[in-house]
XYZ file of C-alpha atoms in Angstrom:
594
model
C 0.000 0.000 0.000
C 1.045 3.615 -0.647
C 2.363 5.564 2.007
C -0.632 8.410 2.236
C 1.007 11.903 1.174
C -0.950 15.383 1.705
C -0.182 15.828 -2.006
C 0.649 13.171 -4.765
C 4.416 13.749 -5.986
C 4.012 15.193 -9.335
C 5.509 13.050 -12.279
C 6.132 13.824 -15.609
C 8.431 14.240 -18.549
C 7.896 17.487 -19.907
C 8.731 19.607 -16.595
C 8.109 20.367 -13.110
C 7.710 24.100 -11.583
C 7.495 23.982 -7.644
C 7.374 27.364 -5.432
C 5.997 28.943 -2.594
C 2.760 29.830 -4.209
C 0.273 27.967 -6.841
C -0.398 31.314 -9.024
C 3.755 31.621 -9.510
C 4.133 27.869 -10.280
C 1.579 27.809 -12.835
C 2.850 31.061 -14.525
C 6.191 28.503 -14.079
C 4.574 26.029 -16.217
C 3.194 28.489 -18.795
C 6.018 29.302 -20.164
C 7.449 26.043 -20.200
C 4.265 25.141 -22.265
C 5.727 28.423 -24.276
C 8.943 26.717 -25.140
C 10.698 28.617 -22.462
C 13.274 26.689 -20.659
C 13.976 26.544 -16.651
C 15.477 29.755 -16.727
C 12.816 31.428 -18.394
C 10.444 29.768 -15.959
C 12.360 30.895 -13.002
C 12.556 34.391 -13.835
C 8.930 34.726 -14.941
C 7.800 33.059 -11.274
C 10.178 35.011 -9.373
C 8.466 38.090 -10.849
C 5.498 36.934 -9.915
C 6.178 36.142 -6.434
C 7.006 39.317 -5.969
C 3.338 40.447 -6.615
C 1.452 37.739 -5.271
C 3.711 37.252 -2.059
C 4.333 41.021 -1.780
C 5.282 40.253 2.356
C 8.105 38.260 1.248
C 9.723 39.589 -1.721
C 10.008 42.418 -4.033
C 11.275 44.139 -6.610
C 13.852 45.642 -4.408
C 15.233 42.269 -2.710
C 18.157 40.169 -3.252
C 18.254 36.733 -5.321
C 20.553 33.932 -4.909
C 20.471 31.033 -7.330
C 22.588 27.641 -7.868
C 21.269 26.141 -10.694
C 22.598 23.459 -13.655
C 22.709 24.648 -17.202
C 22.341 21.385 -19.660
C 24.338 23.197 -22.309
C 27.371 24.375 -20.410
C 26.889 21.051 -18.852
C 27.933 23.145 -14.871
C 26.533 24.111 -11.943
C 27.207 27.467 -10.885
C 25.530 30.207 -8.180
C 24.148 33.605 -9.200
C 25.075 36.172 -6.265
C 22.206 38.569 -6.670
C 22.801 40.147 -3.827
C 23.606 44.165 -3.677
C 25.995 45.000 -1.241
C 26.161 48.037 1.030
C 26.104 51.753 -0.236
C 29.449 53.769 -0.632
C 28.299 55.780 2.488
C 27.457 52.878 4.929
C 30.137 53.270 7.017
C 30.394 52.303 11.044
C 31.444 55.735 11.522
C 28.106 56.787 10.048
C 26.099 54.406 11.675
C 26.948 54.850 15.197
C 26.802 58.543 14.834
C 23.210 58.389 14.210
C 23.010 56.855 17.596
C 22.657 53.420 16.624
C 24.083 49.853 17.949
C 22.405 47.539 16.154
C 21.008 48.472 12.368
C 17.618 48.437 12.420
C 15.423 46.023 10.850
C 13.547 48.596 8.570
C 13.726 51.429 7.143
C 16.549 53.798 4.764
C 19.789 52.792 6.873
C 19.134 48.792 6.785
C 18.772 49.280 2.454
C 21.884 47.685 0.458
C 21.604 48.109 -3.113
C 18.979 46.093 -4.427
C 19.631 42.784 -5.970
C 17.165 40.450 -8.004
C 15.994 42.660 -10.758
C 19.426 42.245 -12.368
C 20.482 38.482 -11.146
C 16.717 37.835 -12.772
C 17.899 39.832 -16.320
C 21.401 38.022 -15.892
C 19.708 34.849 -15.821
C 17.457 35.574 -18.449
C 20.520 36.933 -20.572
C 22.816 33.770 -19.902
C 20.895 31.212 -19.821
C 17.471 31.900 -20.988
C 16.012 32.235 -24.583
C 13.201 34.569 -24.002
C 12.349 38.559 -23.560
C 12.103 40.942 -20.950
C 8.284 41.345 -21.687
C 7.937 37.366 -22.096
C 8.767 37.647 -18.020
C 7.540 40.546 -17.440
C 4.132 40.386 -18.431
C 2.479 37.792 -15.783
C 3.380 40.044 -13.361
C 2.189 42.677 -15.108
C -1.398 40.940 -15.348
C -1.209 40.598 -11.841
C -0.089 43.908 -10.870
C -2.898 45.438 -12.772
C -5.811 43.192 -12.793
C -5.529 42.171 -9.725
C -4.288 38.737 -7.607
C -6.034 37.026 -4.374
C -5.233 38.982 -1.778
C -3.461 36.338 0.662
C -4.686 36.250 4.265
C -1.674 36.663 5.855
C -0.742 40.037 3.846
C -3.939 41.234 4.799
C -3.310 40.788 8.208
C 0.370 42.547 7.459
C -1.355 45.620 6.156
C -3.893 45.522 8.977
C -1.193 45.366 11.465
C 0.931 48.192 9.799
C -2.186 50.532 9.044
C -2.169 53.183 11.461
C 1.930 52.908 10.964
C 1.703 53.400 7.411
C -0.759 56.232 7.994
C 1.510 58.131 10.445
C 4.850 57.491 9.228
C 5.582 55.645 5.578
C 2.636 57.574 3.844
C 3.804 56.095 0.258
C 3.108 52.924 1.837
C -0.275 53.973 3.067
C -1.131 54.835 0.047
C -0.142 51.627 -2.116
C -1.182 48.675 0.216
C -4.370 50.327 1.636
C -5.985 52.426 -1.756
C -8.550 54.484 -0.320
C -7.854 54.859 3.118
C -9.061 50.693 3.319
C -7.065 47.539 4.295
C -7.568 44.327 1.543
C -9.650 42.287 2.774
C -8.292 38.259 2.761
C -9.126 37.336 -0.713
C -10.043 40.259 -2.024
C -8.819 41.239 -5.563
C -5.747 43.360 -4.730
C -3.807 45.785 -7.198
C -0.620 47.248 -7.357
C -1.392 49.730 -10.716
C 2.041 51.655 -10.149
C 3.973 48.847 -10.028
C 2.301 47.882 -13.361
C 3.492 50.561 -14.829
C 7.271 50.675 -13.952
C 7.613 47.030 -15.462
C 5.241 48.538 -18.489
C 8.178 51.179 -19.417
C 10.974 49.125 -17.981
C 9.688 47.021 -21.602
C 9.273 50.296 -23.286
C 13.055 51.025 -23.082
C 13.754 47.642 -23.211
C 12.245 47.381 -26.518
C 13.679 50.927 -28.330
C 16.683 48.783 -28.956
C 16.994 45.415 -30.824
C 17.843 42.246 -30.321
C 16.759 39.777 -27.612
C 20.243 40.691 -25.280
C 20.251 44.460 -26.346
C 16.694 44.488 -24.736
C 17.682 43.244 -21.418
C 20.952 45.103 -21.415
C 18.497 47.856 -21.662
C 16.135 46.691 -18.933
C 19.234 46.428 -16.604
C 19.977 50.156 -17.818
C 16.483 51.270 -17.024
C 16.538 50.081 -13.376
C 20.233 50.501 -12.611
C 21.132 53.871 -14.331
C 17.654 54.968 -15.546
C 14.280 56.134 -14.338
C 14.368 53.716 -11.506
C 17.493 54.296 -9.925
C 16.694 58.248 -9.866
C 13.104 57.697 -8.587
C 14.990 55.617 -5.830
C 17.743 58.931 -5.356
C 15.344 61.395 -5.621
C 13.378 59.501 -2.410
C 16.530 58.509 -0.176
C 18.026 61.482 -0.634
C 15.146 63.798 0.844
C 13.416 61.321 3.207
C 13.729 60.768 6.536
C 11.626 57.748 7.615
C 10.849 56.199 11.222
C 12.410 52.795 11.313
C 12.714 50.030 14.480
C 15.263 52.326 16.394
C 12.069 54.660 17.512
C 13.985 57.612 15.505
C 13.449 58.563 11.843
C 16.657 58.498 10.045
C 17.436 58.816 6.125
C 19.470 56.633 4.106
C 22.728 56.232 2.433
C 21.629 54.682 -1.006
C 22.572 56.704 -4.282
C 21.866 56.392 -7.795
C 25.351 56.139 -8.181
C 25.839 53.118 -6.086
C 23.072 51.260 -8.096
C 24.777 52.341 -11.512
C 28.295 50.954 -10.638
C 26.878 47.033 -9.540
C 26.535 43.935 -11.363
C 24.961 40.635 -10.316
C 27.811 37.923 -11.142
C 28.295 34.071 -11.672
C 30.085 32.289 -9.510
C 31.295 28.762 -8.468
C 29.322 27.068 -5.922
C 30.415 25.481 -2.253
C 30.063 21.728 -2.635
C 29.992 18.969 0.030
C 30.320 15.264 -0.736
C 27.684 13.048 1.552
C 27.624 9.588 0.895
C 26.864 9.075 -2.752
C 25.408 13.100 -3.426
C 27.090 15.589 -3.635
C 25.851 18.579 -2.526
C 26.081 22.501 -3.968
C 25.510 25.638 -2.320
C 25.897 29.499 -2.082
C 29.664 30.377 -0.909
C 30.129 31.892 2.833
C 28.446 34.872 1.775
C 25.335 33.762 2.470
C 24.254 30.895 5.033
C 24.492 27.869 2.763
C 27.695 26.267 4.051
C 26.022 25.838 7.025
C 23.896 22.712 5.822
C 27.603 21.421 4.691
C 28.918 21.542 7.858
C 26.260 19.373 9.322
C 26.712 17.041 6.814
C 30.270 17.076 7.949
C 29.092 16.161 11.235
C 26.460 13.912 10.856
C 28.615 11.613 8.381
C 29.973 10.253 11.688
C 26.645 8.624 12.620
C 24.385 5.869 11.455
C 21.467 8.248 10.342
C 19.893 5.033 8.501
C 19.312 3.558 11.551
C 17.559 5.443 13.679
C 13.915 6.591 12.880
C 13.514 9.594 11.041
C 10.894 11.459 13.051
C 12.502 9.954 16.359
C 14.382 11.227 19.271
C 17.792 10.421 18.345
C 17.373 11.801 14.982
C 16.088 14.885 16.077
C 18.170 15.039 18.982
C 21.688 14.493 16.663
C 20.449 16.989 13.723
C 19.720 19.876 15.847
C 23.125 19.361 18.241
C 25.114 18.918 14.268
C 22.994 22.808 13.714
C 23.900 23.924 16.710
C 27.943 23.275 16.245
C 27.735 24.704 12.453
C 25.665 27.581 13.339
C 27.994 28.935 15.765
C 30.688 28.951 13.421
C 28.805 30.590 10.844
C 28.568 33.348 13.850
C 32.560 33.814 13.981
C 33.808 32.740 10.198
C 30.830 33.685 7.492
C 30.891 36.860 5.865
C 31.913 38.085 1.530
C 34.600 36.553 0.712
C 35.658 39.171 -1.230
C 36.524 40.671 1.929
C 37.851 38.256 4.866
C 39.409 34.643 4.245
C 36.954 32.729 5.079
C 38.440 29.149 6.339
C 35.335 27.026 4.330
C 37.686 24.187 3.549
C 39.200 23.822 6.746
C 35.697 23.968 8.323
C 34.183 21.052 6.016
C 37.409 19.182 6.278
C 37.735 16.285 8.579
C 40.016 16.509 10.802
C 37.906 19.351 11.865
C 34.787 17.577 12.081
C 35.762 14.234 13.439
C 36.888 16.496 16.998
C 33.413 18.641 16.725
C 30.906 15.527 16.055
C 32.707 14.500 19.507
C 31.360 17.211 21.174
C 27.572 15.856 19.920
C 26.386 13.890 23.414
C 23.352 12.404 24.698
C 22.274 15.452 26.567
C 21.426 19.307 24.794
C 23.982 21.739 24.770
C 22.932 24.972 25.808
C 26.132 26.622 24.784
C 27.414 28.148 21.670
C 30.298 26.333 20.645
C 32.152 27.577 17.615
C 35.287 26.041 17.531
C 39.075 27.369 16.700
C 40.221 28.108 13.594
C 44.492 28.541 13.654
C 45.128 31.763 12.891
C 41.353 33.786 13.532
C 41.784 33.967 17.360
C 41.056 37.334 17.601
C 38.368 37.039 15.592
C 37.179 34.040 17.284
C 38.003 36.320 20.489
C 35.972 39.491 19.088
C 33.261 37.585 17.880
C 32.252 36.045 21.212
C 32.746 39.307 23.160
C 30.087 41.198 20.841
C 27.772 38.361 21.023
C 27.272 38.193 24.884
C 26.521 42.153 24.549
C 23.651 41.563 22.120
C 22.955 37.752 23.666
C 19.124 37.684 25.713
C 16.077 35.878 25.999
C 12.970 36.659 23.566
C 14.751 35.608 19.388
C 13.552 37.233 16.726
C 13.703 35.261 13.584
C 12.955 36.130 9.859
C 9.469 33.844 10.361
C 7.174 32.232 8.086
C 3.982 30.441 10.713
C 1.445 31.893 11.648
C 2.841 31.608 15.678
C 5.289 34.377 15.161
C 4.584 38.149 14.224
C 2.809 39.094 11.193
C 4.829 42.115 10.607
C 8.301 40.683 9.917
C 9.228 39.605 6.033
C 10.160 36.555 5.085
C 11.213 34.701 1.536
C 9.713 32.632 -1.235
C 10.996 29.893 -3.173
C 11.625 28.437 -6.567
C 12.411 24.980 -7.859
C 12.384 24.131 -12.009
C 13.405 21.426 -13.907
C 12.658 21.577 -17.512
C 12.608 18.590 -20.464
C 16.717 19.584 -22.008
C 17.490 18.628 -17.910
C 18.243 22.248 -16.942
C 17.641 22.669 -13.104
C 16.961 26.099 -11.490
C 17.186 26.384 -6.970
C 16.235 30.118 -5.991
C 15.055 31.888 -3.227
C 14.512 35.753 -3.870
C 14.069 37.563 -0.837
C 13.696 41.009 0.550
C 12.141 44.722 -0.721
C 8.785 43.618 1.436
C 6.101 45.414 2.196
C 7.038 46.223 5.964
C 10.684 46.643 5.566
C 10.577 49.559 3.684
C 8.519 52.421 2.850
C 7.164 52.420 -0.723
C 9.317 54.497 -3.868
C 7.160 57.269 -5.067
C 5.951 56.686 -8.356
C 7.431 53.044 -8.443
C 5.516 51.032 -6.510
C 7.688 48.837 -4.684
C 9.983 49.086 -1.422
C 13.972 49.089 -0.953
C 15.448 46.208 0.936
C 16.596 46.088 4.790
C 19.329 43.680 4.293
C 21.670 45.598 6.121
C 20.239 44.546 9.412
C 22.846 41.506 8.969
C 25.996 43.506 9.213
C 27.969 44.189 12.498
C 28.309 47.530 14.102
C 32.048 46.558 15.574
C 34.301 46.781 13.027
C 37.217 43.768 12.412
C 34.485 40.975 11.748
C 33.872 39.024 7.669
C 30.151 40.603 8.747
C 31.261 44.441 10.088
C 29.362 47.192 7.828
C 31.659 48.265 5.546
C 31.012 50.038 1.621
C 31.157 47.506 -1.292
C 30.363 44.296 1.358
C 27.872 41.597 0.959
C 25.573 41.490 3.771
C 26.081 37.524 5.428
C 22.314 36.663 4.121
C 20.003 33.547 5.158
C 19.582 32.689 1.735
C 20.618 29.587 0.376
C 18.735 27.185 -1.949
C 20.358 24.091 -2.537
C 21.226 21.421 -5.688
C 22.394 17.506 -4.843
C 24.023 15.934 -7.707
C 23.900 12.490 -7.268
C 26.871 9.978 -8.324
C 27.441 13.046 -10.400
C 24.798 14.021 -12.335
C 22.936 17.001 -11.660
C 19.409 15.408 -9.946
C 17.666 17.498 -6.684
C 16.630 21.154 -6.641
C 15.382 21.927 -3.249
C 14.925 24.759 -0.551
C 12.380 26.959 1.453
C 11.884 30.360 3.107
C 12.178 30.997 6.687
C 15.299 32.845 7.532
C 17.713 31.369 9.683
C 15.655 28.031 9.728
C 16.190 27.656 6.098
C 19.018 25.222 6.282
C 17.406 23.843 9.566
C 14.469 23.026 7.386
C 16.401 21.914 4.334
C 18.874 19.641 6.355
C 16.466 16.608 8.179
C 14.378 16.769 4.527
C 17.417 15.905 2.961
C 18.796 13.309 5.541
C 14.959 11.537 5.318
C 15.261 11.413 1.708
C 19.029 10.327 1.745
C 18.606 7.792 4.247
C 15.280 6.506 4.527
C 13.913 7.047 0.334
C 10.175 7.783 1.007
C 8.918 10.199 -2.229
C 9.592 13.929 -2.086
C 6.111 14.821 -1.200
C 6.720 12.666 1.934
C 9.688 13.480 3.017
C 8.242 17.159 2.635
C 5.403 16.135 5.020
C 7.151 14.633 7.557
C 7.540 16.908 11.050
C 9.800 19.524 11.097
C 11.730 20.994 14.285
C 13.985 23.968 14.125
C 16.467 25.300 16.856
C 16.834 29.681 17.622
C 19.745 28.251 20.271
C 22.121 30.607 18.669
C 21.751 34.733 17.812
C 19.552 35.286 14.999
C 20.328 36.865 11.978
C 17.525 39.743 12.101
C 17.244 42.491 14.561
C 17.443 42.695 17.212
C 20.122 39.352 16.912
C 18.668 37.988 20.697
C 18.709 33.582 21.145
C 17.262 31.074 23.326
C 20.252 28.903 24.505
C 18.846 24.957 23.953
C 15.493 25.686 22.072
C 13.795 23.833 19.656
C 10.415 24.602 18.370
C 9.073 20.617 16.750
C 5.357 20.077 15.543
C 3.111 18.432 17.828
C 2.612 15.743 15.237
C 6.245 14.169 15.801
C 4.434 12.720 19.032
C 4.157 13.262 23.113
C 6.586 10.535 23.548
C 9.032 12.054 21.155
C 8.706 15.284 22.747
C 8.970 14.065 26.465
C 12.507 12.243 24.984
C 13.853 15.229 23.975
C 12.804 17.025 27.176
C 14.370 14.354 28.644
C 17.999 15.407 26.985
C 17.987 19.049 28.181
C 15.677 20.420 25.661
C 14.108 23.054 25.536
C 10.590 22.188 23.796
C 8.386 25.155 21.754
C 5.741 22.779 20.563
C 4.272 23.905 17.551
C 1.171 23.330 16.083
C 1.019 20.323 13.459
C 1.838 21.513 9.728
C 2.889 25.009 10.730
C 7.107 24.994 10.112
C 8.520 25.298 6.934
C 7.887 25.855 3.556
C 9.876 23.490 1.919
C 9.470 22.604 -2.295
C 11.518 20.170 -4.318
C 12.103 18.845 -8.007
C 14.251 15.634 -9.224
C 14.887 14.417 -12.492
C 15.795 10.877 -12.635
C 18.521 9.668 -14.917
C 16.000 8.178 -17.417
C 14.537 11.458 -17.678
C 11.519 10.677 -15.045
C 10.595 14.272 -13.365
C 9.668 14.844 -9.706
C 8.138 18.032 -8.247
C 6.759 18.236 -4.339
C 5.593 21.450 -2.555
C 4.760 21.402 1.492
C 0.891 21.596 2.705
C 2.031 24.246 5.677
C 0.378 27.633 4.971
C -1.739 25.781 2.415
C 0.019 28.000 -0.710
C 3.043 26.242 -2.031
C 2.245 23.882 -5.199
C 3.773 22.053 -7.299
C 2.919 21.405 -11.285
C 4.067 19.260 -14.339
C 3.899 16.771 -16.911
């Protein structure tokens, strides 16, 4: 018999689109039905997204990608994400009064990202044009998409905000003086229009890459990075440090930055192999635990148990406090990556992994980053307290915090396409006059204290939480996975991968198995506080599960059943066999295909 999924696992041959939300995977799927290929697909749904999940990405966010092109027969990463203005500075920072950046407003606004990692794509490795992607969005923007229930309740929350201090905003997400209602047919007419003469310009040239060169012009050194000037320069906006403050973002900064292609971080476990964003983003993180948890007999033990919970989240725990001391752009600090997936390295951490929860952070010593070991730890027990905020996706946490989508694609040539956009939502920012979308705050993830791979600093990559993931396996490109949620990405990513490593049920089943997720070390978001030996697991892992863990020193958040994570996934099977799975939780992901 079957083993009952929430879903079925969609099979096909033509191709599979998978994301956070059914309207975006089916726009996915039409223009794979078009002739488009993955990357096509991608770009169009990650435009999309940004309309229909307007709480968890926009037009100003960030993009990461690792993705396998079938015709340069490589897997590579696309670093879409904008690093900080010329005038970011500590020095500038800490004069405004400030310790931490704040989680919204001007000063936590990098130079946005995805618009040109989407046209690089597109450019690349893509066959289409910019109005081929551009114009699903554009339907939605202007006709009008299903208002979601949790954006309502966003724009409810934020109302008499928006009304007092982000007026733009006030005016874009509640037309007429009138929160959506859940459901309701909602429409973002400005928006419409940006995208409507970002095709314009586009199209005054010829010649399918002369048209997105010109796109990339239009929003980089055009009428949308002097709409974004012409705001930051004159406004001073109220942001999460109680004090209005204006930013540091220039036209100037957006005309002199380039998304770029770059090689990915890659882990062997067992017989996969697995590929992530370098160490500026969070990615190596699920590497490390692999590191770890190669030491133990995962196969044995059951997969929504005790002892696999119990191992996975003390293997987080280890990795996650390194990423605290040794993650950051590698453009700007060695980062030891090699020496922290090697093992030597790993065979004295995993020792460290015993029967009872640590309620420590425990990154260990690299030779030669002592002080920064040393400086790290010091800063962290300033900012250290009860009460973490994370970048959250349930329904448990607040409403008014963004979060991320997600986009698998896998298309019939065998191209495969892992990306979670991210930031630009509605409550981190106010909106752009006459553009209809908000900047970023991906600032917040930069350091105050200068000497760290994450200290603010002009030209730097903010240390992000994104990181979707690719598994080749025995070698050939196979798995496209990943999910929102912040720092639980990885945490979410990890025991979904183990399960389907170790114990083979279908994608859509390991998808619907319980999740569990730690916040034992700082988070990533302001204001950075922890909860030393936490877990939050769904209720539907079991009472006996959850008095076990208890039972080790845990510290249990029990969560209600289907409410963590937002996992999707795609495979494509050596014979040519396609896969696609999207989770139940939040009752929006979907996956389609044929």
């Amino acid at each position: 018999m079957t083993e009952f999924t929430t879903r079925p696992e969609i099979l096909g041959t033509f191709g599979v689109v998978t994301s956070t939300h059914w309207i975006a995977s089916a726009v996915g799927m039409a223009i794979l039905e078009k002739g488009g290929n993955a990357f096509d697909a991608a770009v169009a749904t990650g435009f999309v997204l940004q309309i229909v999940e307007p709480h968890l990405c926009g037009p100003g966010g960030d993009m990461p990608a690792v993705f396998y092109s079938a015709k340069k027969d490589k897997v590579e990463v696309i670093c879409a994400q904008g690093p900080a203005p010329a005038g970011a500075t500590i020095e500038h920072y800490t004069s405004e009064g400030l310790k931490l950046i704040p989680g919204d407003g001007l000063l936590a606004t990098v130079i946005p990202g995805a618009f040109d990692g989407w046209m690089l794509m597109l450019r690349d490795y893509g066959t289409m044009s910019v109005r081929d992607v551009l114009e699903p969005a554009i339907y939605y923007a202007e006709h009008g998409h299903p208002m979601l229930a949790r954006v309502s309740a966003t724009i409810k929350g934020l109302a008499n905000f928006f009304e007092t201090e982000w007026p733009t905003s006030y005016a874009t997400w509640l037309p007429g003086g009138v929160a959506p209602g859940a459901q309701s047919n909602f429409k973002n007419p400005v928006l419409a229009e940006t995208w409507k003469r970002v095709i314009a310009e586009a199209e005054a040239r010829t010649g399918r890459e002369n048209q997105i060169e010109a796109a990339r012009d239009a929003f980089y050194r055009g009428f949308v990075a002097e709409a974004i000037d012409r705001y930051v320069s004159t406004a001073e906006v109220m942001d999460a440090s109680g004090v209005r403050h204006k930013g540091v973002l220039t036209a100037d900064d957006m005309a002199n930055w380039q998304a770029t292609v770059e090689a990915p971080q890659t882990y062997d476990y067992h017989d996969w192999t697995v590929a992530k964003t370098p160490a500026w983003g969070q990615g190596p993180v699920l590497l490390q635990s692999l590191a770890l948890l190669k030491g133990f007999d995962l196969s044995a033990m059951d997969p929504a148990g005790p002892d696999f919970v119990h191992v996975v989240v003390e293997a987080m725990k280890l990795a996650f406090a390194d990423r605290e001391v040794y993650y950051g752009d590698p453009d700007f600090a060695q980062i030891p990556t090699e020496y922290l997936l090697s093992e030597g390295y790993n065979a004295e951490r995993r020792k460290l992994i015993g029967s009872q929860a640590s309620l420590e952070l425990r990154p260990g010593r690299v030779p030669g980053y002592d002080h920064q070991f040393d400086l790290t730890m010091g800063m962290l027990a300033e900012v250290s307290g009860k009460g973490a905020v994370y970048e959250p996706t349930m329904s448990h946490l607040t409403e008014k915090r963004g979060d991320t989508v997600h986009i698998d694609v896998i298309d019939r040539w065998g191209n495969m396409v892992s990306t979670t956009p991210s930031g630009g939502w509605l409550q981190s920012s106010p909106i752009v006059p006459g553009l209809g979308f908000a900047l970023n705050s991906r600032a917040q993830m930069f350091w105050l204290k200068p000497g760290l791979p994450t200290s603010l600093e002009p030209g730097k990559r903010p240390r992000t939480t994104l990181t979707p993931s690719l598994a080749l396996h025995q070698g050939r490109p196979t798995l496209v996975f990943g999910t929102p949620g912040g720092d639980q990405q990885d945490q979410w990513q990890l025991p979904f991968f183990l399960r389907y490593v170790h114990h083979k049920p279908n994608l859509q089943a390991a998808i619907d198995m319980p999740l569990f997720h730690t916040t034992h070390f700082p988070g990533s978001f302001y204001p950075r506080t922890s909860q030393p030996g936490n877990i939050m697991v769904e209720s539907n892992i079991g009472a006996d599960v959850l008095a076990e863990l208890r039972s080790r020193g845990h510290q249990i958040t029990v969560a209600d059943p289907w409410s963590v994570g937002r996992l999707t996934a795609a495979r494509r099977d050596a014979d040519g066999l396609m896969r696609a799975a999207a989770t139940p939780r939040l009752m929006q992901a979907y996956a389609v295909g044929r």
